[in-house]
mmCIF file of C-alpha atoms in Angstrom:
data_model
loop_
_atom_site.group_PDB
_atom_site.id
_atom_site.type_symbol
_atom_site.label_atom_id
_atom_site.label_comp_id
_atom_site.label_asym_id
_atom_site.label_seq_id
_atom_site.Cartn_x
_atom_site.Cartn_y
_atom_site.Cartn_z
ATOM 1 C CA UNK A 427 0.000 0.000 0.000
ATOM 2 C CA UNK A 428 2.758 2.420 1.017
ATOM 3 C CA UNK A 429 4.716 1.561 -2.125
ATOM 4 C CA UNK A 430 1.716 2.354 -4.340
ATOM 5 C CA UNK A 431 1.245 5.680 -2.572
ATOM 6 C CA UNK A 432 4.966 6.425 -2.927
ATOM 7 C CA UNK A 433 4.750 6.051 -6.703
ATOM 8 C CA UNK A 434 2.143 8.849 -6.712
ATOM 9 C CA UNK A 435 3.889 10.901 -4.011
ATOM 10 C CA UNK A 436 4.304 14.022 -6.129
ATOM 11 C CA UNK A 437 0.667 14.034 -7.226
ATOM 12 C CA UNK A 438 -0.562 13.688 -3.629
ATOM 13 C CA UNK A 439 1.771 16.418 -2.435
ATOM 14 C CA UNK A 440 0.766 18.737 -5.265
ATOM 15 C CA UNK A 441 -2.982 18.329 -4.765
ATOM 16 C CA UNK A 442 -2.665 18.904 -1.015
ATOM 17 C CA UNK A 443 -0.863 22.159 -1.863
ATOM 18 C CA UNK A 444 -3.660 23.199 -4.216
ATOM 19 C CA UNK A 445 -6.235 22.824 -1.423
ATOM 20 C CA UNK A 446 -4.153 25.199 0.716
ATOM 21 C CA UNK A 447 -3.938 27.787 -2.061
ATOM 22 C CA UNK A 448 -7.532 27.718 -3.261
ATOM 23 C CA UNK A 449 -9.564 26.341 -0.355
ATOM 24 C CA UNK A 450 -10.537 29.862 0.713
ATOM 25 C CA UNK A 451 -12.555 30.182 -2.512
ATOM 26 C CA UNK A 452 -14.974 27.529 -1.230
ATOM 27 C CA UNK A 453 -15.167 28.238 2.513
ATOM 28 C CA UNK A 454 -15.618 31.462 4.466
ATOM 29 C CA UNK A 455 -12.356 33.283 5.289
ATOM 30 C CA UNK A 456 -12.944 32.980 9.048
ATOM 31 C CA UNK A 457 -13.502 29.212 8.916
ATOM 32 C CA UNK A 458 -10.656 28.629 6.491
ATOM 33 C CA UNK A 459 -8.036 30.708 8.350
ATOM 34 C CA UNK A 460 -8.960 29.522 11.850
ATOM 35 C CA UNK A 461 -9.627 25.810 11.264
ATOM 36 C CA UNK A 462 -9.231 24.447 7.741
ATOM 37 C CA UNK A 463 -5.946 26.056 6.714
ATOM 38 C CA UNK A 464 -3.950 24.624 9.674
ATOM 39 C CA UNK A 465 -5.478 21.179 9.061
ATOM 40 C CA UNK A 466 -4.628 21.338 5.345
ATOM 41 C CA UNK A 467 -1.047 22.255 6.198
ATOM 42 C CA UNK A 468 -0.925 19.199 8.451
ATOM 43 C CA UNK A 469 -2.126 17.037 5.565
ATOM 44 C CA UNK A 470 0.553 18.592 3.356
ATOM 45 C CA UNK A 471 3.219 17.715 5.939
ATOM 46 C CA UNK A 472 1.848 14.153 5.982
ATOM 47 C CA UNK A 473 2.194 13.870 2.197
ATOM 48 C CA UNK A 474 5.684 15.329 2.568
ATOM 49 C CA UNK A 475 6.547 12.458 4.897
ATOM 50 C CA UNK A 476 5.415 10.055 2.192
ATOM 51 C CA UNK A 477 7.552 11.913 -0.343
ATOM 52 C CA UNK A 478 10.765 11.292 1.599
ATOM 53 C CA UNK A 479 9.783 7.939 3.174
ATOM 54 C CA UNK A 480 12.737 6.143 1.511
ATOM 55 C CA UNK A 481 15.064 8.283 3.632
ATOM 56 C CA UNK A 482 14.348 6.914 7.106
ATOM 57 C CA UNK A 483 16.242 9.531 9.101
ATOM 58 C CA UNK A 484 14.589 12.363 7.237
ATOM 59 C CA UNK A 485 11.204 10.658 7.497
ATOM 60 C CA UNK A 486 11.421 10.540 11.297
ATOM 61 C CA UNK A 487 12.520 14.154 11.302
ATOM 62 C CA UNK A 488 9.323 15.030 9.446
ATOM 63 C CA UNK A 489 7.284 12.885 11.823
ATOM 64 C CA UNK A 490 8.729 14.974 14.655
ATOM 65 C CA UNK A 491 7.712 18.165 12.826
ATOM 66 C CA UNK A 492 4.208 16.789 12.342
ATOM 67 C CA UNK A 493 3.978 15.971 16.053
ATOM 68 C CA UNK A 494 5.069 19.506 17.024
ATOM 69 C CA UNK A 495 2.581 21.195 14.699
ATOM 70 C CA UNK A 496 -0.196 18.806 15.803
ATOM 71 C CA UNK A 497 0.371 19.682 19.470
ATOM 72 C CA UNK A 498 0.390 23.408 18.695
ATOM 73 C CA UNK A 499 -2.704 23.100 16.504
ATOM 74 C CA UNK A 500 -4.558 21.032 19.095
ATOM 75 C CA UNK A 501 -3.762 23.535 21.837
ATOM 76 C CA UNK A 502 -4.977 26.461 19.768
ATOM 77 C CA UNK A 503 -8.211 24.698 18.772
ATOM 78 C CA UNK A 504 -8.952 23.747 22.397
ATOM 79 C CA UNK A 505 -8.245 27.248 23.722
ATOM 80 C CA UNK A 506 -10.010 28.876 20.787
ATOM 81 C CA UNK A 507 -7.091 31.278 20.431
ATOM 82 C CA UNK A 508 -3.522 30.767 19.233
ATOM 83 C CA UNK A 509 -0.911 32.642 21.241
ATOM 84 C CA UNK A 510 1.896 34.534 19.534
ATOM 85 C CA UNK A 511 4.520 32.057 20.770
ATOM 86 C CA UNK A 512 2.584 29.064 19.428
ATOM 87 C CA UNK A 513 2.064 30.876 16.144
ATOM 88 C CA UNK A 514 5.793 31.524 15.785
ATOM 89 C CA UNK A 515 6.545 27.870 16.544
ATOM 90 C CA UNK A 516 4.043 26.709 13.935
ATOM 91 C CA UNK A 517 5.333 29.119 11.294
ATOM 92 C CA UNK A 518 8.980 28.210 11.991
ATOM 93 C CA UNK A 519 8.150 24.508 11.776
ATOM 94 C CA UNK A 520 6.302 24.861 8.476
ATOM 95 C CA UNK A 521 9.097 27.020 7.077
ATOM 96 C CA UNK A 522 11.661 24.364 7.953
ATOM 97 C CA UNK A 523 9.434 21.678 6.458
ATOM 98 C CA UNK A 524 9.063 23.448 3.115
ATOM 99 C CA UNK A 525 12.777 24.246 2.876
ATOM 100 C CA UNK A 526 13.693 20.587 3.419
ATOM 101 C CA UNK A 527 10.932 19.124 1.254
ATOM 102 C CA UNK A 528 11.657 21.537 -1.608
ATOM 103 C CA UNK A 529 15.303 20.474 -1.534
ATOM 104 C CA UNK A 530 14.224 16.829 -1.612
ATOM 105 C CA UNK A 531 11.831 17.439 -4.516
ATOM 106 C CA UNK A 532 14.560 19.181 -6.515
ATOM 107 C CA UNK A 533 16.966 16.333 -5.727
ATOM 108 C CA UNK A 534 14.501 13.649 -6.842
ATOM 109 C CA UNK A 535 13.533 15.537 -10.000
ATOM 110 C CA UNK A 536 17.209 16.230 -10.781
ATOM 111 C CA UNK A 537 18.136 12.547 -10.393
ATOM 112 C CA UNK A 538 15.177 11.201 -12.399
ATOM 113 C CA UNK A 539 16.422 9.322 -15.460
ATOM 114 C CA UNK A 540 13.144 9.531 -17.363
ATOM 115 C CA UNK A 541 10.695 12.421 -17.507
ATOM 116 C CA UNK A 542 7.167 11.159 -16.884
ATOM 117 C CA UNK A 543 3.949 12.431 -15.319
ATOM 118 C CA UNK A 544 5.319 11.920 -11.817
ATOM 119 C CA UNK A 545 8.409 14.041 -12.535
ATOM 120 C CA UNK A 546 6.264 16.827 -14.010
ATOM 121 C CA UNK A 547 4.090 16.891 -10.889
ATOM 122 C CA UNK A 548 7.279 16.996 -8.817
ATOM 123 C CA UNK A 549 8.600 19.908 -10.857
ATOM 124 C CA UNK A 550 5.376 21.895 -10.384
ATOM 125 C CA UNK A 551 4.990 21.055 -6.693
ATOM 126 C CA UNK A 552 8.568 22.212 -6.076
ATOM 127 C CA UNK A 553 7.723 25.576 -7.593
ATOM 128 C CA UNK A 554 4.547 25.835 -5.513
ATOM 129 C CA UNK A 555 6.625 25.037 -2.417
ATOM 130 C CA UNK A 556 8.874 28.012 -3.159
ATOM 131 C CA UNK A 557 5.807 30.245 -2.961
ATOM 132 C CA UNK A 558 4.926 28.766 0.433
ATOM 133 C CA UNK A 559 8.488 29.334 1.643
ATOM 134 C CA UNK A 560 8.133 32.952 0.552
ATOM 135 C CA UNK A 561 4.798 33.194 2.351
ATOM 136 C CA UNK A 562 6.269 32.022 5.667
ATOM 137 C CA UNK A 563 9.181 34.432 5.274
ATOM 138 C CA UNK A 564 6.742 37.309 4.729
ATOM 139 C CA UNK A 565 4.385 36.401 7.551
ATOM 140 C CA UNK A 566 7.337 36.053 9.955
ATOM 141 C CA UNK A 567 8.500 39.553 8.984
ATOM 142 C CA UNK A 568 4.987 40.978 9.359
ATOM 143 C CA UNK A 569 4.555 39.363 12.794
ATOM 144 C CA UNK A 570 7.902 40.682 14.009
ATOM 145 C CA UNK A 571 7.603 44.079 12.326
ATOM 146 C CA UNK A 572 3.958 45.047 11.710
ATOM 147 C CA UNK A 573 3.122 47.076 8.594
ATOM 148 C CA UNK A 574 6.187 45.810 6.735
ATOM 149 C CA UNK A 575 3.829 45.145 3.819
ATOM 150 C CA UNK A 576 1.247 47.667 2.643
ATOM 151 C CA UNK A 577 -2.022 46.796 0.945
ATOM 152 C CA UNK A 578 -2.496 43.342 2.472
ATOM 153 C CA UNK A 579 -5.899 44.247 3.942
ATOM 154 C CA UNK A 580 -7.479 45.782 0.852
ATOM 155 C CA UNK A 581 -10.680 44.488 -0.739
ATOM 156 C CA UNK A 582 -8.693 41.916 -2.673
ATOM 157 C CA UNK A 583 -7.184 40.442 0.495
ATOM 158 C CA UNK A 584 -9.590 39.088 3.090
ATOM 159 C CA UNK A 585 -6.939 38.621 5.791
ATOM 160 C CA UNK A 586 -3.248 39.204 6.439
ATOM 161 C CA UNK A 587 -2.621 35.527 5.678
ATOM 162 C CA UNK A 588 -4.421 35.711 2.334
ATOM 163 C CA UNK A 589 -2.741 39.014 1.478
ATOM 164 C CA UNK A 590 0.771 37.722 2.146
ATOM 165 C CA UNK A 591 0.104 34.453 0.333
ATOM 166 C CA UNK A 592 -1.013 36.518 -2.652
ATOM 167 C CA UNK A 593 2.061 38.772 -2.403
ATOM 168 C CA UNK A 594 4.441 35.807 -2.235
ATOM 169 C CA UNK A 595 3.107 34.189 -5.409
ATOM 170 C CA UNK A 596 2.735 37.438 -7.337
ATOM 171 C CA UNK A 597 6.394 38.149 -6.520
ATOM 172 C CA UNK A 598 7.520 34.593 -7.301
ATOM 173 C CA UNK A 599 5.757 34.766 -10.665
ATOM 174 C CA UNK A 600 7.239 38.267 -11.267
ATOM 175 C CA UNK A 601 3.752 39.638 -11.997
ATOM 176 C CA UNK A 602 4.184 42.645 -9.734
ATOM 177 C CA UNK A 603 0.778 44.330 -9.752
ATOM 178 C CA UNK A 604 1.893 46.701 -7.011
ATOM 179 C CA UNK A 605 -1.333 46.543 -4.986
ATOM 180 C CA UNK A 606 0.590 44.821 -2.171
ATOM 181 C CA UNK A 607 4.167 45.994 -1.727
ATOM 182 C CA UNK A 608 7.043 45.812 0.787
ATOM 183 C CA UNK A 609 7.495 48.945 2.877
ATOM 184 C CA UNK A 610 10.607 48.238 5.001
ATOM 185 C CA UNK A 611 14.205 47.272 4.116
ATOM 186 C CA UNK A 612 13.704 43.761 5.521
ATOM 187 C CA UNK A 613 10.546 43.292 3.462
ATOM 188 C CA UNK A 614 12.382 44.591 0.383
ATOM 189 C CA UNK A 615 15.078 41.935 0.826
ATOM 190 C CA UNK A 616 12.393 39.275 1.246
ATOM 191 C CA UNK A 617 10.789 40.327 -2.040
ATOM 192 C CA UNK A 618 14.151 40.132 -3.821
ATOM 193 C CA UNK A 619 14.810 36.682 -2.356
ATOM 194 C CA UNK A 620 11.395 35.342 -3.418
ATOM 195 C CA UNK A 621 11.847 36.691 -6.950
ATOM 196 C CA UNK A 622 15.337 35.188 -7.210
ATOM 197 C CA UNK A 623 14.131 31.795 -6.001
ATOM 198 C CA UNK A 624 11.450 31.695 -8.678
ATOM 199 C CA UNK A 625 13.761 32.744 -11.496
ATOM 200 C CA UNK A 626 16.584 30.375 -10.527
ATOM 201 C CA UNK A 627 14.123 27.489 -10.297
ATOM 202 C CA UNK A 628 12.695 28.202 -13.756
ATOM 203 C CA UNK A 629 16.064 28.818 -15.407
ATOM 204 C CA UNK A 630 17.945 25.891 -13.867
ATOM 205 C CA UNK A 631 15.616 23.116 -12.658
ATOM 206 C CA UNK A 632 12.924 23.468 -15.319
ATOM 207 C CA UNK A 633 15.569 23.746 -18.056
ATOM 208 C CA UNK A 634 17.201 20.519 -16.887
ATOM 209 C CA UNK A 635 13.876 18.633 -16.951
ATOM 210 C CA UNK A 636 13.048 20.000 -20.416
ATOM 211 C CA UNK A 637 16.514 18.977 -21.623
ATOM 212 C CA UNK A 638 16.019 15.450 -20.272
ATOM 213 C CA UNK A 639 12.632 15.236 -21.967
ATOM 214 C CA UNK A 640 14.076 16.309 -25.340
ATOM 215 C CA UNK A 641 16.924 13.789 -25.068
ATOM 216 C CA UNK A 642 14.484 11.097 -23.980
ATOM 217 C CA UNK A 643 12.265 11.672 -27.039
ATOM 218 C CA UNK A 644 15.305 11.778 -29.324
ATOM 219 C CA UNK A 645 16.480 8.388 -27.980
ATOM 220 C CA UNK A 646 13.008 6.879 -28.447
ATOM 221 C CA UNK A 647 12.867 8.141 -32.048
ATOM 222 C CA UNK A 648 16.229 6.516 -32.821
ATOM 223 C CA UNK A 649 15.006 3.213 -31.436
#
């Protein structure tokens, strides 16, 4: 059973990410931010454990992260309010998770001999993970230094979380509408870092996968 799930690890990880990004379109912002979003992040961590399950040491590290976030989440749901310390712990844990899992995704995609559907899902989910890394960087800055980002509570952003998630992906994709923008030196550096991550990923990792796919098709044509 675990082996069958492992074969589809990238698909499962990717679709759990999509629910995090677009779940707020289905549910009310209050319900999604307070209850559903933390649970969906937990599910994403669980699929991340599956993704690296062949590396036992790393798998148990992720299990430890899942336990920490579960305890924090359970405490906040019971109390009905998440303290600032618990919130920082949860954000730091998720940030660490996405840094490690993105590295593992890039490593597995890089080492793949053949480009198939699974590798493509891995490539896309790695890029989505970069946006989540950027989001946790931004929300950490905003928590430590309020009003580091302007425009996050406009009509287009229903909460600080939604606004910073939007800003992270708009920056990663180099769209740059300008409706949400960094207002402090630390936030400026974060925006530069997010943009660089996105461009390096597209130029290097995506180019390598495309090159493998072209060579793979050329070899099949010769045969």
